[in-house]
Coordinates of N, CA and C in Angstrom, one line a residue:
Chain A
A184 N 29.8 182.5 -157.7 CA 31.1 182.8 -157.1 C 31.1 184.2 -156.6
Q185 N 31.9 184.3 -155.5 CA 32.0 185.7 -154.9 C 33.3 186.3 -155.4
T186 N 33.1 187.4 -156.1 CA 34.3 188.0 -156.7 C 34.3 189.5 -156.5
V187 N 35.5 190.1 -156.6 CA 35.7 191.5 -156.5 C 36.4 192.0 -157.8
T188 N 35.9 193.0 -158.4 CA 36.5 193.4 -159.7 C 36.9 194.9 -159.7
Q189 N 38.1 195.1 -160.0 CA 38.6 196.5 -160.2 C 39.0 196.6 -161.6
S190 N 38.3 197.4 -162.3 CA 38.5 197.5 -163.8 C 39.6 198.5 -164.2
Q191 N 40.2 199.2 -163.3 CA 41.2 200.3 -163.6 C 42.5 199.8 -163.1
P192 N 43.3 199.2 -164.0 CA 44.7 198.7 -163.5 C 45.6 199.9 -163.0
E193 N 45.5 201.0 -163.7 CA 46.3 202.1 -163.4 C 45.6 203.4 -163.5
M194 N 45.9 204.4 -162.7 CA 45.4 205.7 -162.8 C 46.4 206.7 -162.3
S195 N 46.3 207.9 -162.8 CA 47.2 209.0 -162.4 C 46.4 210.3 -162.3
V196 N 46.8 211.1 -161.4 CA 46.1 212.4 -161.2 C 47.1 213.4 -160.6
Q197 N 46.8 214.6 -160.9 CA 47.6 215.7 -160.4 C 47.4 215.9 -158.9
E198 N 48.4 216.3 -158.2 CA 48.4 216.6 -156.8 C 47.3 217.6 -156.6
A199 N 46.5 217.4 -155.5 CA 45.4 218.3 -155.0 C 44.1 218.0 -155.8
E200 N 44.1 217.2 -156.8 CA 42.9 216.9 -157.5 C 42.1 215.7 -156.8
T201 N 40.9 215.5 -157.3 CA 40.1 214.4 -156.7 C 40.1 213.2 -157.7
V202 N 40.2 212.0 -157.2 CA 40.2 210.8 -158.0 C 39.3 209.8 -157.4
T203 N 38.6 209.1 -158.3 CA 37.7 208.0 -157.9 C 38.1 206.7 -158.5
L204 N 38.3 205.7 -157.6 CA 38.7 204.3 -158.0 C 37.4 203.4 -157.9
S205 N 37.2 202.6 -158.9 CA 36.0 201.8 -159.1 C 36.2 200.4 -158.5
C206 N 35.1 199.9 -158.0 CA 35.1 198.5 -157.6 C 33.7 197.9 -157.7
T207 N 33.6 196.8 -158.2 CA 32.3 196.1 -158.2 C 32.5 194.7 -157.7
Y208 N 31.4 194.1 -157.2 CA 31.6 192.8 -156.6 C 30.3 192.0 -156.8
D209 N 30.4 190.7 -156.6 CA 29.3 189.8 -156.8 C 29.2 188.9 -155.6
T210 N 28.0 188.8 -155.0 CA 27.8 187.9 -153.9 C 26.3 187.8 -153.7
S211 N 25.9 186.7 -153.1 CA 24.5 186.4 -152.8 C 24.3 186.7 -151.3
E212 N 25.4 187.0 -150.6 CA 25.3 187.3 -149.2 C 24.6 188.6 -148.9
N213 N 24.0 188.7 -147.8 CA 23.3 190.0 -147.5 C 24.1 190.8 -146.4
N214 N 24.9 190.1 -145.6 CA 25.7 190.7 -144.6 C 27.2 190.5 -144.8
Y215 N 27.8 191.6 -145.1 CA 29.3 191.5 -145.4 C 29.9 192.8 -145.2
Y216 N 31.2 192.9 -145.2 CA 32.0 194.1 -145.1 C 32.7 194.4 -146.4
L217 N 32.9 195.6 -146.7 CA 33.7 196.0 -147.8 C 34.8 196.9 -147.4
F218 N 36.0 196.8 -148.1 CA 37.1 197.6 -147.6 C 37.9 198.1 -148.8
W219 N 38.6 199.2 -148.5 CA 39.7 199.6 -149.4 C 41.0 199.6 -148.6
Y220 N 42.0 198.8 -149.2 CA 43.3 198.7 -148.6 C 44.3 199.4 -149.5
K221 N 45.3 200.0 -148.9 CA 46.4 200.7 -149.6 C 47.7 200.1 -149.4
Q222 N 48.4 199.8 -150.5 CA 49.8 199.2 -150.3 C 50.8 200.1 -151.0
P223 N 51.4 201.0 -150.2 CA 52.5 201.9 -150.8 C 53.6 201.1 -151.3
P224 N 54.4 201.7 -152.2 CA 55.6 200.9 -152.7 C 56.5 200.4 -151.6
S225 N 56.7 199.1 -151.6 CA 57.7 198.5 -150.7 C 57.3 198.7 -149.2
R226 N 56.0 198.9 -149.0 CA 55.6 199.1 -147.6 C 54.3 198.3 -147.4
Q227 N 54.0 198.2 -146.1 CA 52.9 197.2 -145.8 C 51.5 197.8 -146.1
M228 N 50.6 196.8 -146.3 CA 49.2 197.2 -146.6 C 48.5 197.7 -145.4
I229 N 47.8 198.8 -145.6 CA 47.0 199.4 -144.5 C 45.6 199.6 -144.9
L230 N 44.7 199.5 -143.9 CA 43.3 199.8 -144.2 C 43.0 201.2 -144.4
V231 N 42.3 201.6 -145.5 CA 42.0 202.9 -145.7 C 40.6 203.3 -145.2
I232 N 39.6 202.4 -145.5 CA 38.2 202.7 -145.1 C 37.4 201.4 -145.2
R233 N 36.4 201.3 -144.4 CA 35.6 200.1 -144.2 C 34.1 200.5 -144.3
Q234 N 33.3 199.6 -144.9 CA 31.9 199.8 -145.0 C 31.2 198.6 -144.6
E235 N 30.2 198.7 -143.7 CA 29.3 197.5 -143.4 C 28.1 197.5 -144.4
A236 N 27.9 196.4 -145.0 CA 26.9 196.3 -146.0 C 25.5 196.7 -145.6
Y237 N 25.2 196.5 -144.3 CA 23.8 196.8 -143.8 C 23.6 198.3 -143.5
K238 N 24.7 199.1 -143.5 CA 24.6 200.5 -143.3 C 24.5 201.2 -144.6
Q239 N 23.5 202.0 -144.8 CA 23.3 202.8 -146.0 C 24.2 204.0 -146.1
Q240 N 24.5 204.5 -145.0 CA 25.4 205.7 -145.0 C 26.8 205.4 -145.5
N241 N 27.3 206.2 -146.4 CA 28.6 206.0 -146.9 C 29.7 206.4 -145.9
A242 N 30.7 205.5 -145.8 CA 31.8 205.7 -144.9 C 32.7 206.9 -145.4
T243 N 33.2 207.6 -144.4 CA 34.2 208.6 -144.7 C 35.3 208.6 -143.7
E244 N 36.5 208.9 -144.2 CA 37.7 209.0 -143.3 C 38.6 210.1 -143.8
N245 N 38.4 211.3 -143.3 CA 39.2 212.4 -143.7 C 39.0 212.7 -145.2
R246 N 40.1 212.6 -146.0 CA 40.0 212.8 -147.4 C 39.4 211.7 -148.2
F247 N 39.2 210.6 -147.6 CA 38.7 209.3 -148.2 C 37.2 209.1 -148.0
S248 N 36.5 208.8 -149.0 CA 35.1 208.5 -148.8 C 34.7 207.5 -149.9
V249 N 33.6 206.8 -149.6 CA 33.1 205.8 -150.5 C 31.7 206.1 -151.0
N250 N 31.4 205.6 -152.2 CA 30.1 205.6 -152.7 C 29.6 204.1 -152.8
F251 N 28.8 203.7 -151.9 CA 28.4 202.4 -151.7 C 27.0 202.2 -152.3
Q252 N 26.8 201.5 -153.4 CA 25.6 201.2 -154.0 C 25.3 199.7 -153.9
K253 N 24.5 199.3 -152.9 CA 24.4 197.9 -152.6 C 23.6 197.2 -153.7
A254 N 22.6 197.8 -154.2 CA 21.8 197.1 -155.3 C 22.6 196.9 -156.5
A255 N 23.5 197.9 -156.8 CA 24.3 197.8 -158.0 C 25.6 197.0 -157.7
K256 N 25.8 196.7 -156.4 CA 27.1 196.0 -156.0 C 28.3 196.8 -156.5
S257 N 28.3 198.0 -156.1 CA 29.4 198.9 -156.5 C 29.9 199.6 -155.2
F258 N 31.2 199.8 -155.2 CA 31.9 200.3 -154.0 C 33.1 201.1 -154.4
S259 N 32.9 202.4 -154.8 CA 34.0 203.2 -155.3 C 34.6 204.0 -154.2
L260 N 35.9 204.3 -154.3 CA 36.6 205.1 -153.4 C 37.0 206.5 -154.0
K261 N 36.6 207.5 -153.3 CA 37.0 208.9 -153.7 C 38.1 209.4 -152.8
I262 N 39.1 209.9 -153.4 CA 40.2 210.6 -152.7 C 40.2 212.0 -153.1
S263 N 39.9 212.9 -152.1 CA 39.9 214.3 -152.3 C 41.2 214.9 -152.0
D264 N 41.6 216.1 -152.6 CA 42.8 216.8 -152.3 C 44.0 215.8 -152.3
S265 N 44.2 215.1 -153.4 CA 45.2 214.0 -153.4 C 46.6 214.5 -153.0
Q266 N 47.3 213.7 -152.3 CA 48.7 214.1 -151.9 C 49.7 213.0 -152.5
L267 N 50.9 213.4 -152.5 CA 52.0 212.6 -153.1 C 52.0 211.2 -152.3
G268 N 51.7 211.3 -151.0 CA 51.7 210.1 -150.2 C 50.6 209.1 -150.5
D269 N 49.7 209.5 -151.3 CA 48.6 208.7 -151.7 C 49.0 207.7 -152.8
T270 N 50.2 207.9 -153.4 CA 50.7 207.0 -154.4 C 50.8 205.6 -153.9
A271 N 50.1 204.7 -154.5 CA 50.1 203.3 -153.9 C 49.2 202.4 -154.8
M272 N 49.3 201.1 -154.5 CA 48.3 200.2 -155.0 C 47.1 200.2 -154.1
Y273 N 45.9 200.3 -154.7 CA 44.7 200.3 -153.9 C 43.9 199.0 -154.2
F274 N 43.6 198.3 -153.1 CA 42.8 197.0 -153.3 C 41.4 197.2 -152.7
C275 N 40.4 196.8 -153.4 CA 39.1 196.7 -152.9 C 39.0 195.2 -152.4
A276 N 38.3 195.0 -151.3 CA 38.1 193.7 -150.7 C 36.8 193.5 -150.0
S277 N 36.4 192.3 -149.8 CA 35.2 192.0 -149.0 C 35.4 190.7 -148.3
T278 N 34.7 190.6 -147.2 CA 34.7 189.3 -146.4 C 33.6 188.4 -146.9
F279 N 32.6 188.9 -147.5 CA 31.5 188.1 -148.0 C 31.0 187.1 -146.9
G280 N 31.0 187.6 -145.7 CA 30.4 186.8 -144.6 C 31.2 185.6 -144.1
N281 N 32.5 185.5 -144.5 CA 33.3 184.4 -143.9 C 34.6 185.0 -143.4
E282 N 35.5 184.1 -143.1 CA 36.7 184.5 -142.3 C 37.9 184.8 -143.2
K283 N 37.6 185.1 -144.5 CA 38.8 185.5 -145.3 C 38.4 186.7 -146.1
L284 N 39.4 187.4 -146.6 CA 39.2 188.6 -147.5 C 39.4 188.1 -148.9
T285 N 38.5 188.5 -149.8 CA 38.6 188.4 -151.2 C 39.0 189.7 -151.8
F286 N 40.1 189.8 -152.5 CA 40.6 191.0 -153.0 C 40.4 191.1 -154.5
G287 N 40.3 192.4 -154.9 CA 40.3 192.7 -156.3 C 41.8 192.7 -156.8
T288 N 42.0 192.9 -158.1 CA 43.3 192.9 -158.6 C 44.1 194.1 -158.4
G289 N 43.5 195.1 -157.9 CA 44.2 196.4 -157.5 C 44.2 197.4 -158.6
T290 N 44.3 198.7 -158.2 CA 44.5 199.8 -159.0 C 45.8 200.5 -158.6
R291 N 46.7 200.7 -159.5 CA 47.9 201.4 -159.2 C 47.7 202.9 -159.4
L292 N 47.7 203.7 -158.3 CA 47.4 205.1 -158.4 C 48.7 205.9 -158.2
T293 N 49.0 206.8 -159.1 CA 50.1 207.7 -159.1 C 49.7 209.1 -159.0
I294 N 50.2 209.8 -158.0 CA 49.9 211.2 -157.8 C 51.1 212.0 -158.4
I295 N 50.7 212.8 -159.3 CA 51.8 213.6 -160.1 C 52.0 215.0 -159.4
P296 N 53.2 215.3 -159.1 CA 53.5 216.6 -158.5 C 53.2 217.8 -159.4
Chain B
K423 N 52.1 199.8 -129.4 CA 52.1 198.4 -129.7 C 53.0 198.1 -130.9
A424 N 53.7 197.0 -130.9 CA 54.5 196.6 -132.1 C 53.5 196.1 -133.1
G425 N 53.9 196.3 -134.4 CA 53.0 195.8 -135.5 C 53.2 194.3 -135.7
V426 N 52.7 193.9 -136.8 CA 52.8 192.5 -137.2 C 54.3 192.3 -137.8
T427 N 54.9 191.3 -137.3 CA 56.3 191.0 -137.7 C 56.5 189.7 -138.4
Q428 N 57.1 189.8 -139.6 CA 57.3 188.6 -140.4 C 58.8 188.4 -140.6
T429 N 59.2 187.1 -140.5 CA 60.5 186.8 -140.7 C 60.6 185.5 -141.5
P430 N 61.6 185.3 -142.4 CA 62.5 186.4 -142.8 C 61.9 187.3 -143.8
R431 N 62.5 188.4 -144.1 CA 61.9 189.4 -145.0 C 62.2 188.9 -146.5
Y432 N 63.3 188.4 -146.7 CA 63.7 187.9 -148.0 C 64.4 186.5 -147.9
L433 N 64.1 185.7 -148.9 CA 64.8 184.4 -148.9 C 64.7 183.8 -150.3
I434 N 65.8 183.1 -150.6 CA 65.9 182.4 -151.9 C 66.1 180.9 -151.7
K435 N 65.3 180.2 -152.4 CA 65.4 178.7 -152.3 C 65.4 178.1 -153.7
T436 N 65.7 176.9 -153.7 CA 65.7 176.2 -155.0 C 64.5 175.2 -155.1
R437 N 64.2 174.8 -156.3 CA 63.1 173.9 -156.4 C 63.3 172.6 -155.6
G438 N 62.2 172.1 -155.0 CA 62.3 170.9 -154.3 C 62.6 171.1 -152.8
Q439 N 63.1 172.3 -152.4 CA 63.4 172.6 -151.0 C 62.0 172.9 -150.3
Q440 N 62.1 173.1 -149.0 CA 61.0 173.5 -148.3 C 61.4 174.8 -147.5
V441 N 60.3 175.5 -147.1 CA 60.6 176.8 -146.4 C 59.5 177.0 -145.3
T442 N 60.0 177.6 -144.3 CA 59.1 178.0 -143.2 C 59.1 179.5 -142.9
L443 N 58.0 180.1 -142.9 CA 57.9 181.5 -142.7 C 57.2 181.8 -141.4
S444 N 57.6 182.8 -140.7 CA 57.1 183.1 -139.3 C 56.3 184.4 -139.3
C445 N 55.3 184.5 -138.4 CA 54.5 185.7 -138.3 C 54.2 185.9 -136.8
S446 N 54.6 187.0 -136.3 CA 54.2 187.4 -134.9 C 53.1 188.5 -135.0
P447 N 51.9 188.2 -134.5 CA 50.8 189.2 -134.6 C 50.9 190.3 -133.6
I448 N 50.1 191.3 -133.8 CA 50.0 192.3 -132.8 C 49.6 191.7 -131.5
S449 N 50.2 192.2 -130.4 CA 49.8 191.7 -129.1 C 48.3 191.8 -128.8
G450 N 47.7 190.6 -128.4 CA 46.3 190.6 -128.1 C 45.5 190.1 -129.3
H451 N 46.1 190.1 -130.5 CA 45.3 189.6 -131.6 C 45.4 188.0 -131.7
R452 N 44.3 187.4 -131.8 CA 44.2 185.9 -131.8 C 44.1 185.3 -133.2
S453 N 43.7 186.1 -134.1 CA 43.5 185.6 -135.5 C 44.7 186.0 -136.4
V454 N 45.2 185.0 -137.1 CA 46.3 185.3 -138.1 C 45.9 184.6 -139.4
S455 N 46.0 185.5 -140.4 CA 45.7 185.0 -141.8 C 47.0 185.1 -142.6
W456 N 47.1 184.3 -143.7 CA 48.2 184.3 -144.6 C 47.6 184.5 -146.0
Y457 N 48.3 185.3 -146.8 CA 48.0 185.6 -148.2 C 49.2 185.5 -149.0
Q458 N 49.0 185.0 -150.2 CA 50.1 185.0 -151.2 C 49.8 186.1 -152.3
Q459 N 50.8 186.9 -152.5 CA 50.7 188.0 -153.5 C 51.6 187.8 -154.6
T460 N 51.1 187.7 -155.8 CA 51.9 187.6 -157.0 C 51.4 188.5 -158.1
P461 N 52.2 189.0 -159.0 CA 51.8 189.9 -160.1 C 50.6 189.3 -160.9
G462 N 50.7 188.0 -161.1 CA 49.7 187.4 -162.0 C 48.4 187.1 -161.4
Q463 N 48.4 186.6 -160.1 CA 47.2 186.1 -159.4 C 46.7 187.1 -158.4
G464 N 47.5 188.1 -158.1 CA 47.0 189.1 -157.1 C 47.2 188.5 -155.7
L465 N 46.2 188.9 -154.9 CA 46.3 188.4 -153.5 C 45.3 187.2 -153.3
Q466 N 45.9 186.1 -152.9 CA 45.1 184.9 -152.7 C 45.2 184.4 -151.3
F467 N 44.1 184.1 -150.7 CA 44.0 183.7 -149.3 C 44.5 182.2 -149.2
L468 N 45.4 182.1 -148.2 CA 46.0 180.7 -147.9 C 45.2 180.0 -146.8
F469 N 45.3 180.6 -145.6 CA 44.5 180.1 -144.5 C 44.5 181.1 -143.4
E470 N 43.6 180.8 -142.4 CA 43.4 181.6 -141.2 C 43.3 180.8 -140.0
Y471 N 44.0 181.2 -139.0 CA 44.0 180.5 -137.7 C 43.5 181.5 -136.6
F472 N 42.7 180.8 -135.7 CA 42.2 181.6 -134.6 C 42.3 180.7 -133.4
S473 N 43.0 181.1 -132.3 CA 43.2 180.4 -131.1 C 43.7 178.9 -131.5
E474 N 44.7 178.9 -132.3 CA 45.4 177.6 -132.6 C 44.6 176.7 -133.5
T475 N 43.5 177.1 -134.0 CA 42.6 176.3 -134.9 C 42.5 176.9 -136.2
Q476 N 42.7 176.1 -137.3 CA 42.5 176.6 -138.6 C 41.0 176.7 -138.9
R477 N 40.6 178.0 -139.1 CA 39.2 178.2 -139.3 C 38.8 178.2 -140.8
N478 N 39.7 178.6 -141.6 CA 39.4 178.6 -143.1 C 40.6 178.4 -143.9
K479 N 40.4 177.8 -145.0 CA 41.5 177.4 -145.9 C 41.2 177.8 -147.3
G480 N 42.2 178.3 -148.0 CA 42.0 178.7 -149.4 C 42.3 177.5 -150.3
N481 N 42.3 177.8 -151.6 CA 42.4 176.7 -152.6 C 43.9 176.5 -153.0
F482 N 44.7 176.1 -152.1 CA 46.1 175.8 -152.4 C 46.4 174.3 -152.1
P483 N 47.4 173.8 -152.8 CA 47.7 172.4 -152.6 C 48.2 172.1 -151.2
G484 N 48.2 170.8 -150.9 CA 48.6 170.4 -149.6 C 50.1 170.7 -149.2
R485 N 50.8 171.1 -150.2 CA 52.2 171.5 -149.9 C 52.3 172.7 -149.0
F486 N 51.2 173.5 -149.0 CA 51.1 174.7 -148.2 C 50.4 174.3 -146.9
S487 N 51.1 174.5 -145.8 CA 50.5 174.2 -144.5 C 50.8 175.3 -143.5
G488 N 50.1 175.3 -142.4 CA 50.4 176.3 -141.4 C 50.0 175.8 -140.0
R489 N 50.4 176.6 -139.0 CA 50.0 176.3 -137.7 C 50.0 177.6 -136.8
Q490 N 49.4 177.5 -135.7 CA 49.4 178.7 -134.8 C 49.7 178.1 -133.4
F491 N 50.6 178.9 -132.7 CA 51.0 178.5 -131.4 C 50.1 179.1 -130.3
S492 N 50.3 178.7 -129.1 CA 49.5 179.2 -128.0 C 49.7 180.7 -127.8
N493 N 50.8 181.3 -128.2 CA 51.0 182.7 -128.0 C 50.6 183.5 -129.3
S494 N 49.8 182.8 -130.1 CA 49.2 183.4 -131.4 C 50.2 183.5 -132.5
R495 N 51.5 183.3 -132.3 CA 52.4 183.3 -133.4 C 52.1 182.2 -134.4
S496 N 52.4 182.5 -135.6 CA 52.0 181.5 -136.6 C 53.2 181.2 -137.6
E497 N 53.2 180.1 -138.1 CA 54.1 179.7 -139.1 C 53.4 179.1 -140.3
M498 N 54.0 179.3 -141.5 CA 53.5 178.6 -142.6 C 54.7 177.9 -143.3
N499 N 54.4 176.8 -143.9 CA 55.4 175.9 -144.5 C 55.0 175.6 -145.9
V500 N 56.0 175.7 -146.8 CA 55.7 175.2 -148.1 C 56.8 174.1 -148.4
S501 N 56.3 173.0 -148.8 CA 57.2 171.9 -149.1 C 57.4 171.7 -150.6
T502 N 58.4 171.0 -151.0 CA 58.7 170.7 -152.4 C 58.4 171.9 -153.3
L503 N 59.2 173.0 -153.0 CA 59.0 174.3 -153.7 C 59.0 174.1 -155.2
E504 N 58.1 174.9 -155.8 CA 58.0 175.0 -157.3 C 58.3 176.5 -157.7
L505 N 58.7 176.7 -158.9 CA 59.0 178.0 -159.4 C 57.8 179.0 -159.2
G506 N 56.6 178.5 -159.3 CA 55.4 179.3 -159.2 C 55.1 179.7 -157.8
D507 N 55.9 179.2 -156.8 CA 55.7 179.6 -155.4 C 56.4 180.9 -155.1
S508 N 57.2 181.4 -156.0 CA 57.8 182.7 -155.8 C 56.7 183.8 -155.7
A509 N 56.8 184.5 -154.6 CA 55.7 185.4 -154.2 C 56.1 186.2 -153.0
L510 N 55.3 187.2 -152.7 CA 55.3 187.9 -151.4 C 54.2 187.2 -150.6
Y511 N 54.6 186.7 -149.4 CA 53.7 186.1 -148.5 C 53.4 187.0 -147.4
L512 N 52.1 187.4 -147.3 CA 51.7 188.4 -146.3 C 51.0 187.7 -145.2
C513 N 51.3 188.1 -144.0 CA 50.6 187.7 -142.8 C 49.8 188.9 -142.3
A514 N 48.6 188.6 -141.7 CA 47.8 189.7 -141.2 C 47.1 189.2 -139.9
S515 N 47.0 190.1 -139.0 CA 46.3 189.7 -137.7 C 45.1 190.6 -137.5
Q516 N 44.2 190.1 -136.7 CA 43.1 190.9 -136.2 C 42.7 190.4 -134.8
E517 N 42.0 191.3 -134.1 CA 41.8 191.1 -132.7 C 40.8 190.0 -132.3
G518 N 39.6 190.1 -133.0 CA 38.5 189.4 -132.5 C 38.2 188.0 -133.1
G519 N 37.2 187.4 -132.6 CA 36.9 186.1 -133.2 C 36.1 186.2 -134.5
L520 N 35.3 187.2 -134.6 CA 34.5 187.4 -135.8 C 35.3 188.2 -136.8
N521 N 35.3 187.8 -138.0 CA 36.1 188.5 -139.0 C 35.4 189.7 -139.5
T522 N 35.9 190.9 -139.0 CA 35.4 192.1 -139.6 C 36.2 192.6 -140.7
G523 N 37.3 191.9 -141.0 CA 38.1 192.3 -142.1 C 39.1 193.4 -141.9
E524 N 39.2 193.9 -140.7 CA 40.1 195.0 -140.4 C 41.4 194.4 -140.0
L525 N 42.1 193.9 -141.0 CA 43.4 193.2 -140.8 C 44.5 194.2 -140.7
F526 N 45.5 193.8 -139.9 CA 46.8 194.5 -139.8 C 47.8 193.6 -140.4
F527 N 48.4 194.1 -141.5 CA 49.4 193.3 -142.3 C 50.8 193.6 -141.9
G528 N 51.6 192.5 -142.0 CA 53.1 192.7 -141.9 C 53.7 193.1 -143.2
E529 N 55.0 193.3 -143.3 CA 55.6 193.8 -144.5 C 55.9 192.6 -145.5
G530 N 55.7 191.4 -145.0 CA 55.7 190.3 -146.0 C 57.1 189.6 -146.0
S531 N 57.0 188.4 -146.5 CA 58.3 187.6 -146.7 C 58.3 187.3 -148.2
R532 N 59.4 187.9 -148.8 CA 59.5 187.7 -150.3 C 60.3 186.4 -150.6
L533 N 59.6 185.5 -151.2 CA 60.3 184.2 -151.5 C 60.6 184.1 -153.0
T534 N 61.8 183.8 -153.3 CA 62.2 183.5 -154.6 C 62.6 182.1 -154.8
V535 N 62.0 181.4 -155.7 CA 62.4 180.0 -155.9 C 63.1 179.9 -157.3
L536 N 64.3 179.4 -157.2 CA 65.2 179.3 -158.4 C 65.2 177.8 -158.9

């Protein structure tokens, strides 16, 4: 079965600190994409960062970066210099080589002023 | 460009009724996907349409159906509503034929079944 697991239901961190959200997955596919999506309270889901499985270099987008360990099937998200606007549900997801996204259960992140 | 638009945003139905939800994708996007979001089950894939054809379908009963029109707008229908169908239904669109996963989501339609 192709699954995405997020083991941290909730996290909180002080503003300006760095936080890492964990994600592991299971697949036998070799070519797939991995994503972190952000869903702010009562607002629409947006893409934070994307990683192609065949690329060894970790993706970065401004304050957001990933640690992609393909052999370990791990895909964590690091948020540096966290801001109040980072408060949201964060979902790890993958295509696993087909036309749908499989999501993890999410991590609720709260940035404390 | 306008974003993904879903209507209605909120609706309340009773058991046994049916409901139709609408989604207008970003202009130029030919793929539309639907997801159900609930606190207990998280985000579950319903189906995906590309150029009016259903390309993929999730593990939902036949009461859940969808379609896509020639202008890429999509509708999903749920018949014989059950209490467990209460959820946020999210529509997402993407541009290309190959799924790269870079979906653009709407704000969702929140369905409450009484």
